[in-house]
Amino acid sequence: MRLVEISEGKAKILVPDQREYEREGKFDPAWAPVFYNTRMVFNRDISVLAVSVISPKNIVDALSATGIRGIRYYLETTPPQTLVLNDLDKGAIELIKANSERNGVNALVTNRDANSLLFETSADYVDVDPFGTPSPFILSSIKATRNNGHVAYTATDLSPLEGKAKMSCKRKYDAENSKLSFSKEVGVRVLIGKIAREAAILEKAVIPEIAFYKDYYYRVILKVKRGAKRADECLNNLGFYSECNNCGFSYEGKERIDRCPKCGSPMKTAGPLWLGNLYNMDFLTRMKEELKTRSYLQNFSKLDYFISLLIKEGKYNQHYFNLEFLSSKLRLNIPPKRKILECLGDASETHFDPKGIKTSKNFQETLSCIKGLNDR
Ligand SMILES: C[S@@+](CC[C@H](N)C(=O)[O-])C[C@H]1O[C@@H](n2cnc3c(N)ncnc32)[C@H](O)[C@@H]1O
Ligand SMILES: [Zn+2]
């Protein structure tokens, strides 16, 4: 394997030379013997900020590939007392060892199946960053996370989560799904819903610190608390989203409904999914503080913008409204987003979708704004 050195954050690591694995001028990181994806730098940046807020004593990076994630946590936050970098692949292990040494990182490098490792270990912070769905690793990673510790998941399988691959969603997330006009938010909530149910098996509760969608993945970081009663309370946050394809009405609540209360048409449903908060506002504010001391990050401005937007939209827990969809149901033009935000007053843009808005106002009030602005 020919290697090249790259810089990311404060780390300088060796990765497979992309040129060796290109096919007809194209490159997919999965084609290289060890996985390194430049499109995930933002995911790792934001995770560095989260880990610096958490300041865990020990970290397990269960699916490390080149080791970049755990190495960055070590270099860019208060170094943990113990750092485990694990991967099943032997080639990855060679690279993790070389990269840890190159960066002066004191890590325990293990070559195990992530599940068998996680069932036998415990840590304050566990990172699960797999190919596709994290579902096969949820139970073991929750088991490994200590009381009041944190667990982080990346999911890149958007099709099941956003309702395109319905059977796959049923298999991987034990949830019904459909393509709704606000499916970007459905995805992250289906994912957390599944995590909450797996945690409950172990009499544990999860509380989201930050949960977001970006480019082609979801990322969620959750606090884990022990206790059957807490687990029961956590499950109280589960429910359903439904949307009427005829009049556009949407519903969220604990019970599923099949018929539209407005027009009687059948509704499309997604759930069980997480209806609770997606963000801990204090956690986000502290992440923004942590960012201030990290002007070396290439994504500095993007991160600042993104976290600020999460802080703004985090005020509204109701799912976002898709302005294009609602306008089409009304057979009206889409008013400029700025005007809608002004009309609603208590509202924000959302990171989920440039066509979306988050608001405390209900469906009818939002429709009224779209109608009113078309009448002018
Ligand atoms: C998406 S990559 C990880 C990327 C890395 N976390 C990063 O930020 O660059 C997934 C890794 O999981 C490893 N893997 C797949 N199945 C595994 C398993 N059951 N146990 C441990 N590692 C596994 C693969 O070898 C691959 O290196
Ligand atoms: Zn309807």
mmCIF file of C-alpha atoms and ligand atoms in Angstrom:
data_model
loop_
_atom_site.group_PDB
_atom_site.id
_atom_site.type_symbol
_atom_site.label_atom_id
_atom_site.label_comp_id
_atom_site.label_asym_id
_atom_site.label_seq_id
_atom_site.Cartn_x
_atom_site.Cartn_y
_atom_site.Cartn_z
ATOM 1 C CA MET A 1 0.000 0.000 0.000
ATOM 2 C CA ARG A 2 1.538 3.319 -1.095
ATOM 3 C CA LEU A 3 0.999 5.977 1.566
ATOM 4 C CA VAL A 4 0.888 9.769 1.593
ATOM 5 C CA GLU A 5 0.990 12.168 4.505
ATOM 6 C CA ILE A 6 -1.971 14.467 5.051
ATOM 7 C CA SER A 7 -2.799 17.094 7.686
ATOM 8 C CA GLU A 8 -6.098 17.255 9.475
ATOM 9 C CA GLY A 9 -6.644 19.421 12.543
ATOM 10 C CA LYS A 10 -3.425 19.094 14.566
ATOM 11 C CA ALA A 11 -2.686 15.610 13.246
ATOM 12 C CA LYS A 12 -0.355 14.599 10.443
ATOM 13 C CA ILE A 13 -1.168 11.078 9.381
ATOM 14 C CA LEU A 14 -0.410 8.539 6.688
ATOM 15 C CA VAL A 15 -3.312 7.461 4.496
ATOM 16 C CA PRO A 16 -3.486 5.262 1.364
ATOM 17 C CA ASP A 17 -2.462 7.183 -1.741
ATOM 18 C CA GLN A 18 -5.776 7.856 -3.447
ATOM 19 C CA ARG A 19 -4.188 7.836 -6.936
ATOM 20 C CA GLU A 20 -3.459 4.131 -6.597
ATOM 21 C CA TYR A 21 -7.154 3.283 -6.124
ATOM 22 C CA GLU A 22 -8.884 5.609 -8.564
ATOM 23 C CA ARG A 23 -11.178 3.989 -11.136
ATOM 24 C CA GLU A 24 -11.666 5.945 -14.359
ATOM 25 C CA GLY A 25 -10.591 9.129 -12.601
ATOM 26 C CA LYS A 26 -13.036 8.612 -9.718
ATOM 27 C CA PHE A 27 -12.282 7.719 -6.132
ATOM 28 C CA ASP A 28 -14.371 6.252 -3.341
ATOM 29 C CA PRO A 29 -12.607 5.959 0.046
ATOM 30 C CA ALA A 30 -14.090 2.444 0.394
ATOM 31 C CA TRP A 31 -11.917 1.305 -2.571
ATOM 32 C CA ALA A 32 -8.673 1.888 -0.625
ATOM 33 C CA PRO A 33 -7.411 -0.856 1.731
ATOM 34 C CA VAL A 34 -7.770 1.487 4.722
ATOM 35 C CA PHE A 35 -10.602 4.010 4.865
ATOM 36 C CA TYR A 36 -9.928 7.756 4.996
ATOM 37 C CA ASN A 37 -12.596 10.208 3.872
ATOM 38 C CA THR A 38 -11.891 13.942 3.509
ATOM 39 C CA ARG A 39 -15.650 14.565 3.387
ATOM 40 C CA MET A 40 -15.814 13.563 7.057
ATOM 41 C CA VAL A 41 -13.417 16.259 8.298
ATOM 42 C CA PHE A 42 -16.360 18.409 9.440
ATOM 43 C CA ASN A 43 -17.816 15.448 11.349
ATOM 44 C CA ARG A 44 -14.468 14.957 13.124
ATOM 45 C CA ASP A 45 -14.048 18.718 13.766
ATOM 46 C CA ILE A 46 -17.409 18.970 15.438
ATOM 47 C CA SER A 47 -16.701 15.799 17.412
ATOM 48 C CA VAL A 48 -13.416 17.323 18.643
ATOM 49 C CA LEU A 49 -15.421 20.268 20.003
ATOM 50 C CA ALA A 50 -17.924 17.917 21.665
ATOM 51 C CA VAL A 51 -15.184 15.762 23.200
ATOM 52 C CA SER A 52 -13.450 18.868 24.542
ATOM 53 C CA VAL A 53 -16.707 19.864 26.284
ATOM 54 C CA ILE A 54 -17.120 16.340 27.689
ATOM 55 C CA SER A 55 -13.421 15.965 28.616
ATOM 56 C CA PRO A 56 -13.638 12.178 29.115
ATOM 57 C CA LYS A 57 -11.005 10.302 31.124
ATOM 58 C CA ASN A 58 -11.062 7.444 28.669
ATOM 59 C CA ILE A 59 -12.074 7.035 25.065
ATOM 60 C CA VAL A 60 -12.788 4.037 22.866
ATOM 61 C CA ASP A 61 -12.708 4.712 19.124
ATOM 62 C CA ALA A 62 -14.218 1.358 18.182
ATOM 63 C CA LEU A 63 -13.898 1.534 14.367
ATOM 64 C CA SER A 64 -10.771 3.600 13.811
ATOM 65 C CA ALA A 65 -9.549 2.875 10.228
ATOM 66 C CA THR A 66 -6.466 5.195 10.073
ATOM 67 C CA GLY A 67 -6.919 6.235 13.713
ATOM 68 C CA ILE A 68 -7.546 9.861 12.726
ATOM 69 C CA ARG A 69 -10.584 10.404 14.961
ATOM 70 C CA GLY A 70 -9.079 9.187 18.235
ATOM 71 C CA ILE A 71 -5.708 10.744 17.389
ATOM 72 C CA ARG A 72 -7.379 14.117 16.940
ATOM 73 C CA TYR A 73 -9.265 13.765 20.233
ATOM 74 C CA TYR A 74 -5.920 13.118 21.926
ATOM 75 C CA LEU A 75 -4.101 16.021 20.260
ATOM 76 C CA GLU A 76 -6.861 18.621 20.272
ATOM 77 C CA THR A 77 -8.570 18.153 23.647
ATOM 78 C CA THR A 78 -7.228 17.490 27.146
ATOM 79 C CA PRO A 79 -5.630 14.080 26.453
ATOM 80 C CA PRO A 80 -7.619 11.213 27.988
ATOM 81 C CA GLN A 81 -5.879 8.936 30.486
ATOM 82 C CA THR A 82 -6.585 6.020 28.172
ATOM 83 C CA LEU A 83 -7.349 5.923 24.476
ATOM 84 C CA VAL A 84 -8.280 2.693 22.712
ATOM 85 C CA LEU A 85 -8.063 2.678 18.912
ATOM 86 C CA ASN A 86 -9.634 -0.435 17.472
ATOM 87 C CA ASP A 87 -10.281 -1.912 14.046
ATOM 88 C CA LEU A 88 -10.985 -5.391 12.736
ATOM 89 C CA ASP A 89 -8.780 -4.924 9.702
ATOM 90 C CA LYS A 90 -5.087 -5.859 9.995
ATOM 91 C CA GLY A 91 -3.967 -3.237 7.454
ATOM 92 C CA ALA A 92 -5.784 -0.571 9.463
ATOM 93 C CA ILE A 93 -4.002 -1.684 12.627
ATOM 94 C CA GLU A 94 -0.555 -1.194 11.033
ATOM 95 C CA LEU A 95 -1.583 2.311 9.989
ATOM 96 C CA ILE A 96 -3.129 3.178 13.380
ATOM 97 C CA LYS A 97 0.116 2.139 15.094
ATOM 98 C CA ALA A 98 2.270 4.178 12.683
ATOM 99 C CA ASN A 99 -0.030 7.194 12.934
ATOM 100 C CA SER A 100 -0.206 7.123 16.730
ATOM 101 C CA GLU A 101 3.595 6.987 16.933
ATOM 102 C CA ARG A 102 4.049 9.789 14.385
ATOM 103 C CA ASN A 103 1.797 12.057 16.459
ATOM 104 C CA GLY A 104 3.154 11.121 19.881
ATOM 105 C CA VAL A 105 -0.209 9.643 20.863
ATOM 106 C CA ASN A 106 -0.227 7.155 23.682
ATOM 107 C CA ALA A 107 -2.921 4.713 22.559
ATOM 108 C CA LEU A 108 -3.784 1.087 23.125
ATOM 109 C CA VAL A 109 -4.279 -0.310 19.613
ATOM 110 C CA THR A 110 -6.515 -3.380 19.406
ATOM 111 C CA ASN A 111 -7.414 -5.645 16.495
ATOM 112 C CA ARG A 112 -10.833 -6.936 17.526
ATOM 113 C CA ASP A 113 -14.389 -7.107 16.418
ATOM 114 C CA ALA A 114 -15.951 -3.898 17.778
ATOM 115 C CA ASN A 115 -18.829 -5.768 19.438
ATOM 116 C CA SER A 116 -16.648 -8.225 21.320
ATOM 117 C CA LEU A 117 -14.394 -5.360 22.437
ATOM 118 C CA LEU A 118 -17.305 -3.164 23.537
ATOM 119 C CA PHE A 119 -19.056 -5.958 25.457
ATOM 120 C CA GLU A 120 -15.872 -6.437 27.476
ATOM 121 C CA THR A 121 -14.833 -2.858 28.128
ATOM 122 C CA SER A 122 -16.170 0.387 29.563
ATOM 123 C CA ALA A 123 -15.352 4.046 28.935
ATOM 124 C CA ASP A 124 -16.590 7.600 29.452
ATOM 125 C CA TYR A 125 -16.738 8.222 25.730
ATOM 126 C CA VAL A 126 -17.356 5.637 23.017
ATOM 127 C CA ASP A 127 -17.251 6.511 19.327
ATOM 128 C CA VAL A 128 -18.991 4.365 16.711
ATOM 129 C CA ASP A 129 -18.214 5.491 13.171
ATOM 130 C CA PRO A 130 -18.964 2.539 10.889
ATOM 131 C CA PHE A 131 -19.736 2.033 7.213
ATOM 132 C CA GLY A 132 -23.487 2.616 6.769
ATOM 133 C CA THR A 133 -25.662 1.853 9.762
ATOM 134 C CA PRO A 134 -24.417 1.840 13.366
ATOM 135 C CA SER A 135 -27.277 -0.503 14.402
ATOM 136 C CA PRO A 136 -25.184 -3.677 14.861
ATOM 137 C CA PHE A 137 -23.028 -1.778 17.392
ATOM 138 C CA ILE A 138 -25.673 0.077 19.408
ATOM 139 C CA LEU A 139 -26.257 -2.440 22.193
ATOM 140 C CA SER A 140 -22.565 -3.131 22.814
ATOM 141 C CA SER A 141 -21.601 0.550 22.733
ATOM 142 C CA ILE A 142 -24.360 1.540 25.180
ATOM 143 C CA LYS A 143 -23.234 -1.322 27.402
ATOM 144 C CA ALA A 144 -19.653 0.001 27.243
ATOM 145 C CA THR A 145 -20.602 3.584 28.096
ATOM 146 C CA ARG A 146 -20.330 4.353 31.813
ATOM 147 C CA ASN A 147 -23.050 6.092 33.792
ATOM 148 C CA ASN A 148 -23.073 9.804 32.817
ATOM 149 C CA GLY A 149 -20.681 8.984 29.977
ATOM 150 C CA HIS A 150 -21.224 9.709 26.300
ATOM 151 C CA VAL A 151 -21.640 7.701 23.128
ATOM 152 C CA ALA A 152 -21.405 8.993 19.551
ATOM 153 C CA TYR A 153 -22.743 7.474 16.338
ATOM 154 C CA THR A 154 -22.374 8.271 12.661
ATOM 155 C CA ALA A 155 -24.945 6.860 10.229
ATOM 156 C CA THR A 156 -24.425 7.156 6.477
ATOM 157 C CA ASP A 157 -27.358 4.961 5.421
ATOM 158 C CA LEU A 158 -29.700 7.781 4.470
ATOM 159 C CA SER A 159 -32.057 5.668 2.340
ATOM 160 C CA PRO A 160 -33.608 3.701 5.211
ATOM 161 C CA LEU A 161 -33.462 6.609 7.639
ATOM 162 C CA GLU A 162 -35.149 9.068 5.288
ATOM 163 C CA GLY A 163 -37.869 6.690 4.197
ATOM 164 C CA LYS A 164 -36.676 5.645 0.737
ATOM 165 C CA ALA A 165 -35.725 2.061 1.679
ATOM 166 C CA LYS A 166 -38.663 1.129 3.899
ATOM 167 C CA MET A 167 -37.878 -2.540 4.519
ATOM 168 C CA SER A 168 -34.286 -1.704 5.303
ATOM 169 C CA CYS A 169 -35.548 0.812 7.885
ATOM 170 C CA LYS A 170 -37.741 -1.874 9.404
ATOM 171 C CA ARG A 171 -34.803 -4.285 9.606
ATOM 172 C CA LYS A 172 -32.143 -1.895 10.857
ATOM 173 C CA TYR A 173 -34.168 0.527 12.972
ATOM 174 C CA ASP A 174 -37.312 -1.464 13.741
ATOM 175 C CA ALA A 175 -39.342 1.485 12.492
ATOM 176 C CA GLU A 176 -41.894 2.172 9.811
ATOM 177 C CA ASN A 177 -40.821 4.914 7.437
ATOM 178 C CA SER A 178 -42.088 6.895 4.474
ATOM 179 C CA LYS A 179 -40.787 9.738 2.390
ATOM 180 C CA LEU A 180 -42.149 12.802 4.201
ATOM 181 C CA SER A 181 -41.518 16.424 3.204
ATOM 182 C CA PHE A 182 -39.336 16.815 6.313
ATOM 183 C CA SER A 183 -37.530 13.473 5.993
ATOM 184 C CA LYS A 184 -34.122 14.922 6.862
ATOM 185 C CA GLU A 185 -35.381 15.357 10.399
ATOM 186 C CA VAL A 186 -37.227 12.033 10.389
ATOM 187 C CA GLY A 187 -33.874 10.300 9.764
ATOM 188 C CA VAL A 188 -32.091 11.590 12.834
ATOM 189 C CA ARG A 189 -35.152 10.905 14.995
ATOM 190 C CA VAL A 190 -35.551 7.322 13.737
ATOM 191 C CA LEU A 191 -31.883 6.767 14.577
ATOM 192 C CA ILE A 192 -32.217 8.150 18.139
ATOM 193 C CA GLY A 193 -35.483 6.251 18.579
ATOM 194 C CA LYS A 194 -33.668 3.004 17.880
ATOM 195 C CA ILE A 195 -30.783 3.926 20.208
ATOM 196 C CA ALA A 196 -33.244 4.773 23.018
ATOM 197 C CA ARG A 197 -34.970 1.381 22.676
ATOM 198 C CA GLU A 198 -31.661 -0.515 22.676
ATOM 199 C CA ALA A 199 -30.531 1.478 25.725
ATOM 200 C CA ALA A 200 -33.784 0.575 27.510
ATOM 201 C CA ILE A 201 -32.949 -3.133 27.153
ATOM 202 C CA LEU A 202 -29.941 -2.417 29.362
ATOM 203 C CA GLU A 203 -31.990 -0.212 31.738
ATOM 204 C CA LYS A 204 -30.235 2.876 30.511
ATOM 205 C CA ALA A 205 -31.510 6.214 29.199
ATOM 206 C CA VAL A 206 -30.013 8.405 26.479
ATOM 207 C CA ILE A 207 -30.150 12.201 26.331
ATOM 208 C CA PRO A 208 -29.058 13.920 23.104
ATOM 209 C CA GLU A 209 -26.353 16.583 23.459
ATOM 210 C CA ILE A 210 -26.176 17.258 19.706
ATOM 211 C CA ALA A 211 -27.803 15.515 16.739
ATOM 212 C CA PHE A 212 -27.541 16.712 13.163
ATOM 213 C CA TYR A 213 -27.643 15.961 9.478
ATOM 214 C CA LYS A 214 -24.853 16.961 7.089
ATOM 215 C CA ASP A 215 -24.073 16.228 3.430
ATOM 216 C CA TYR A 216 -24.672 12.481 3.448
ATOM 217 C CA TYR A 217 -24.642 11.433 7.080
ATOM 218 C CA TYR A 218 -26.194 11.831 10.521
ATOM 219 C CA ARG A 219 -24.173 12.308 13.666
ATOM 220 C CA VAL A 220 -25.538 12.034 17.190
ATOM 221 C CA ILE A 221 -23.775 12.393 20.532
ATOM 222 C CA LEU A 222 -25.746 11.281 23.573
ATOM 223 C CA LYS A 223 -25.325 11.192 27.322
ATOM 224 C CA VAL A 224 -26.014 7.798 28.875
ATOM 225 C CA LYS A 225 -27.636 7.415 32.289
ATOM 226 C CA ARG A 226 -28.258 4.231 34.210
ATOM 227 C CA GLY A 227 -31.609 3.261 35.764
ATOM 228 C CA ALA A 228 -34.801 1.415 34.812
ATOM 229 C CA LYS A 229 -36.998 4.389 35.767
ATOM 230 C CA ARG A 230 -34.880 6.753 33.666
ATOM 231 C CA ALA A 231 -35.078 4.289 30.779
ATOM 232 C CA ASP A 232 -38.890 4.269 31.096
ATOM 233 C CA GLU A 233 -38.967 8.085 31.061
ATOM 234 C CA CYS A 234 -36.665 8.068 28.046
ATOM 235 C CA LEU A 235 -39.076 5.772 26.162
ATOM 236 C CA ASN A 236 -41.822 8.344 26.824
ATOM 237 C CA ASN A 237 -40.102 10.469 24.193
ATOM 238 C CA LEU A 238 -40.997 8.004 21.446
ATOM 239 C CA GLY A 239 -43.846 8.593 19.028
ATOM 240 C CA PHE A 240 -44.824 9.063 15.411
ATOM 241 C CA TYR A 241 -44.789 11.617 12.624
ATOM 242 C CA SER A 242 -47.484 11.511 9.935
ATOM 243 C CA GLU A 243 -48.103 13.611 6.869
ATOM 244 C CA CYS A 244 -51.071 13.919 4.520
ATOM 245 C CA ASN A 245 -50.076 13.901 0.897
ATOM 246 C CA ASN A 246 -53.387 15.432 -0.066
ATOM 247 C CA CYS A 247 -53.639 18.595 2.060
ATOM 248 C CA GLY A 248 -50.113 18.608 3.538
ATOM 249 C CA PHE A 249 -51.223 18.454 7.178
ATOM 250 C CA SER A 250 -48.636 16.946 9.494
ATOM 251 C CA TYR A 251 -49.001 15.364 12.892
ATOM 252 C CA GLU A 252 -46.605 14.434 15.665
ATOM 253 C CA GLY A 253 -47.592 12.547 18.786
ATOM 254 C CA LYS A 254 -47.369 9.417 20.877
ATOM 255 C CA GLU A 255 -50.141 7.528 19.059
ATOM 256 C CA ARG A 256 -49.975 6.819 15.346
ATOM 257 C CA ILE A 257 -52.839 8.119 13.216
ATOM 258 C CA ASP A 258 -53.717 6.742 9.804
ATOM 259 C CA ARG A 259 -56.327 9.221 8.546
ATOM 260 C CA CYS A 260 -55.834 12.944 8.108
ATOM 261 C CA PRO A 261 -57.947 14.819 10.675
ATOM 262 C CA LYS A 262 -58.296 17.701 8.167
ATOM 263 C CA CYS A 263 -59.322 15.968 4.948
ATOM 264 C CA GLY A 264 -59.736 12.276 5.765
ATOM 265 C CA SER A 265 -57.062 11.080 3.321
ATOM 266 C CA PRO A 266 -54.638 8.297 4.327
ATOM 267 C CA MET A 267 -51.480 9.606 5.943
ATOM 268 C CA LYS A 268 -47.867 8.526 5.514
ATOM 269 C CA THR A 269 -46.263 7.582 8.820
ATOM 270 C CA ALA A 270 -42.774 7.298 10.297
ATOM 271 C CA GLY A 271 -41.999 5.814 13.682
ATOM 272 C CA PRO A 272 -41.470 4.910 16.386
ATOM 273 C CA LEU A 273 -39.074 7.844 16.434
ATOM 274 C CA TRP A 274 -37.612 10.255 18.962
ATOM 275 C CA LEU A 275 -39.876 13.235 19.714
ATOM 276 C CA GLY A 276 -37.680 14.671 22.465
ATOM 277 C CA ASN A 277 -35.098 17.422 22.184
ATOM 278 C CA LEU A 278 -32.226 17.021 19.741
ATOM 279 C CA TYR A 279 -29.906 19.441 21.534
ATOM 280 C CA ASN A 280 -28.659 20.391 24.947
ATOM 281 C CA MET A 281 -28.397 24.160 24.516
ATOM 282 C CA ASP A 282 -25.773 24.522 27.250
ATOM 283 C CA PHE A 283 -23.662 21.856 25.520
ATOM 284 C CA LEU A 284 -23.925 23.692 22.180
ATOM 285 C CA THR A 285 -22.955 27.004 23.776
ATOM 286 C CA ARG A 286 -19.920 25.366 25.339
ATOM 287 C CA MET A 287 -18.973 23.841 21.976
ATOM 288 C CA LYS A 288 -19.065 27.342 20.494
ATOM 289 C CA GLU A 289 -16.743 28.528 23.269
ATOM 290 C CA GLU A 290 -14.372 25.643 22.528
ATOM 291 C CA LEU A 291 -14.356 26.608 18.862
ATOM 292 C CA LYS A 292 -13.043 30.108 19.704
ATOM 293 C CA THR A 293 -9.679 28.666 20.752
ATOM 294 C CA ARG A 294 -9.314 26.627 17.560
ATOM 295 C CA SER A 295 -8.736 29.097 14.756
ATOM 296 C CA TYR A 296 -6.381 26.524 13.139
ATOM 297 C CA LEU A 297 -9.414 24.532 11.943
ATOM 298 C CA GLN A 298 -9.929 24.966 8.217
ATOM 299 C CA ASN A 299 -13.687 24.708 8.754
ATOM 300 C CA PHE A 300 -13.635 27.386 11.470
ATOM 301 C CA SER A 301 -16.224 29.712 9.851
ATOM 302 C CA LYS A 302 -18.444 26.840 8.699
ATOM 303 C CA LEU A 303 -18.411 25.358 12.196
ATOM 304 C CA ASP A 304 -19.231 28.707 13.770
ATOM 305 C CA TYR A 305 -22.138 29.230 11.381
ATOM 306 C CA PHE A 306 -23.403 25.674 11.844
ATOM 307 C CA ILE A 307 -23.333 25.602 15.657
ATOM 308 C CA SER A 308 -24.938 29.064 15.788
ATOM 309 C CA LEU A 309 -27.738 27.795 13.544
ATOM 310 C CA LEU A 310 -28.275 24.738 15.767
ATOM 311 C CA ILE A 311 -28.512 27.082 18.767
ATOM 312 C CA LYS A 312 -31.150 29.153 16.941
ATOM 313 C CA GLU A 313 -33.255 26.290 15.647
ATOM 314 C CA GLY A 314 -32.804 24.235 18.827
ATOM 315 C CA LYS A 315 -35.432 26.458 20.433
ATOM 316 C CA TYR A 316 -38.087 24.697 18.337
ATOM 317 C CA ASN A 317 -38.614 20.993 18.843
ATOM 318 C CA GLN A 318 -41.533 20.575 16.433
ATOM 319 C CA HIS A 319 -40.369 19.128 13.070
ATOM 320 C CA TYR A 320 -39.470 21.698 10.414
ATOM 321 C CA PHE A 321 -41.955 22.730 7.742
ATOM 322 C CA ASN A 322 -40.916 22.323 4.119
ATOM 323 C CA LEU A 323 -42.021 25.570 2.455
ATOM 324 C CA GLU A 324 -41.826 24.151 -1.056
ATOM 325 C CA PHE A 325 -44.099 21.226 -0.121
ATOM 326 C CA LEU A 326 -46.654 23.357 1.738
ATOM 327 C CA SER A 327 -46.766 25.942 -1.070
ATOM 328 C CA SER A 328 -47.317 23.183 -3.634
ATOM 329 C CA LYS A 329 -50.207 21.766 -1.573
ATOM 330 C CA LEU A 330 -51.774 25.227 -1.522
ATOM 331 C CA ARG A 331 -50.992 25.654 -5.242
ATOM 332 C CA LEU A 332 -49.301 28.915 -4.345
ATOM 333 C CA ASN A 333 -45.865 30.419 -4.965
ATOM 334 C CA ILE A 334 -43.196 29.847 -2.336
ATOM 335 C CA PRO A 335 -42.748 33.181 -0.581
ATOM 336 C CA PRO A 336 -39.151 34.245 0.189
ATOM 337 C CA LYS A 337 -37.968 32.472 3.332
ATOM 338 C CA ARG A 338 -37.055 35.794 4.950
ATOM 339 C CA LYS A 339 -40.657 37.001 4.574
ATOM 340 C CA ILE A 340 -42.061 33.805 6.085
ATOM 341 C CA LEU A 341 -39.697 34.074 9.033
ATOM 342 C CA GLU A 342 -40.826 37.693 9.537
ATOM 343 C CA CYS A 343 -44.493 36.710 9.268
ATOM 344 C CA LEU A 344 -44.161 33.853 11.772
ATOM 345 C CA GLY A 345 -42.095 35.970 14.156
ATOM 346 C CA ASP A 346 -40.981 33.098 16.375
ATOM 347 C CA ALA A 347 -39.103 31.031 13.755
ATOM 348 C CA SER A 348 -35.680 30.094 12.416
ATOM 349 C CA GLU A 349 -33.947 28.617 9.395
ATOM 350 C CA THR A 350 -32.897 24.980 9.847
ATOM 351 C CA HIS A 351 -29.668 23.137 9.070
ATOM 352 C CA PHE A 352 -31.784 20.172 7.915
ATOM 353 C CA ASP A 353 -33.031 21.745 4.723
ATOM 354 C CA PRO A 354 -32.562 25.112 2.959
ATOM 355 C CA LYS A 355 -36.274 24.927 2.040
ATOM 356 C CA GLY A 356 -37.292 24.359 5.654
ATOM 357 C CA ILE A 357 -38.166 26.528 8.624
ATOM 358 C CA LYS A 358 -38.490 25.740 12.311
ATOM 359 C CA THR A 359 -41.120 27.534 14.332
ATOM 360 C CA SER A 360 -43.254 27.429 17.473
ATOM 361 C CA LYS A 361 -46.267 28.184 15.241
ATOM 362 C CA ASN A 362 -48.515 25.328 14.173
ATOM 363 C CA PHE A 363 -49.353 23.991 10.709
ATOM 364 C CA GLN A 364 -52.363 26.285 10.235
ATOM 365 C CA GLU A 365 -50.493 29.420 11.295
ATOM 366 C CA THR A 366 -47.658 28.575 8.927
ATOM 367 C CA LEU A 367 -50.116 28.047 6.045
ATOM 368 C CA SER A 368 -51.730 31.392 6.847
ATOM 369 C CA CYS A 369 -48.375 33.134 6.400
ATOM 370 C CA ILE A 370 -47.806 31.446 3.021
ATOM 371 C CA LYS A 371 -51.336 32.431 1.909
ATOM 372 C CA GLY A 372 -51.068 35.962 3.273
ATOM 373 C CA LEU A 373 -47.780 36.614 1.512
ATOM 374 C CA ASN A 374 -49.222 35.315 -1.789
ATOM 375 C CA ASP A 375 -52.243 37.636 -1.444
ATOM 376 C CA ARG A 376 -50.108 40.762 -1.177
HETATM 377 C C1 LIG B 1 -16.030 4.275 8.194
HETATM 378 S S1 LIG B 1 -14.575 3.460 8.670
HETATM 379 C C2 LIG B 1 -14.050 4.361 10.101
HETATM 380 C C3 LIG B 1 -13.572 5.743 9.836
HETATM 381 C C4 LIG B 1 -12.894 6.437 10.971
HETATM 382 N N1 LIG B 1 -13.641 6.360 12.207
HETATM 383 C C5 LIG B 1 -12.607 7.884 10.577
HETATM 384 O O1 LIG B 1 -13.114 8.827 11.226
HETATM 385 O O2 LIG B 1 -11.852 8.068 9.606
HETATM 386 C C6 LIG B 1 -15.149 1.951 9.338
HETATM 387 C C7 LIG B 1 -14.048 1.029 9.857
HETATM 388 O O3 LIG B 1 -14.680 -0.022 10.580
HETATM 389 C C8 LIG B 1 -13.899 -1.188 10.426
HETATM 390 N N2 LIG B 1 -14.784 -2.313 10.772
HETATM 391 C C9 LIG B 1 -15.799 -2.850 10.042
HETATM 392 N N3 LIG B 1 -16.438 -3.818 10.752
HETATM 393 C C10 LIG B 1 -15.815 -3.864 11.965
HETATM 394 C C11 LIG B 1 -16.044 -4.625 13.141
HETATM 395 N N4 LIG B 1 -17.020 -5.533 13.216
HETATM 396 N N5 LIG B 1 -15.241 -4.399 14.198
HETATM 397 C C12 LIG B 1 -14.243 -3.481 14.152
HETATM 398 N N6 LIG B 1 -13.993 -2.735 13.052
HETATM 399 C C13 LIG B 1 -14.769 -2.918 11.983
HETATM 400 C C14 LIG B 1 -13.437 -1.145 8.996
HETATM 401 O O4 LIG B 1 -12.256 -1.930 8.841
HETATM 402 C C15 LIG B 1 -13.198 0.369 8.800
HETATM 403 O O5 LIG B 1 -11.845 0.677 9.022
HETATM 404 ZN ZN ZN B 2 -55.217 15.939 4.669
#
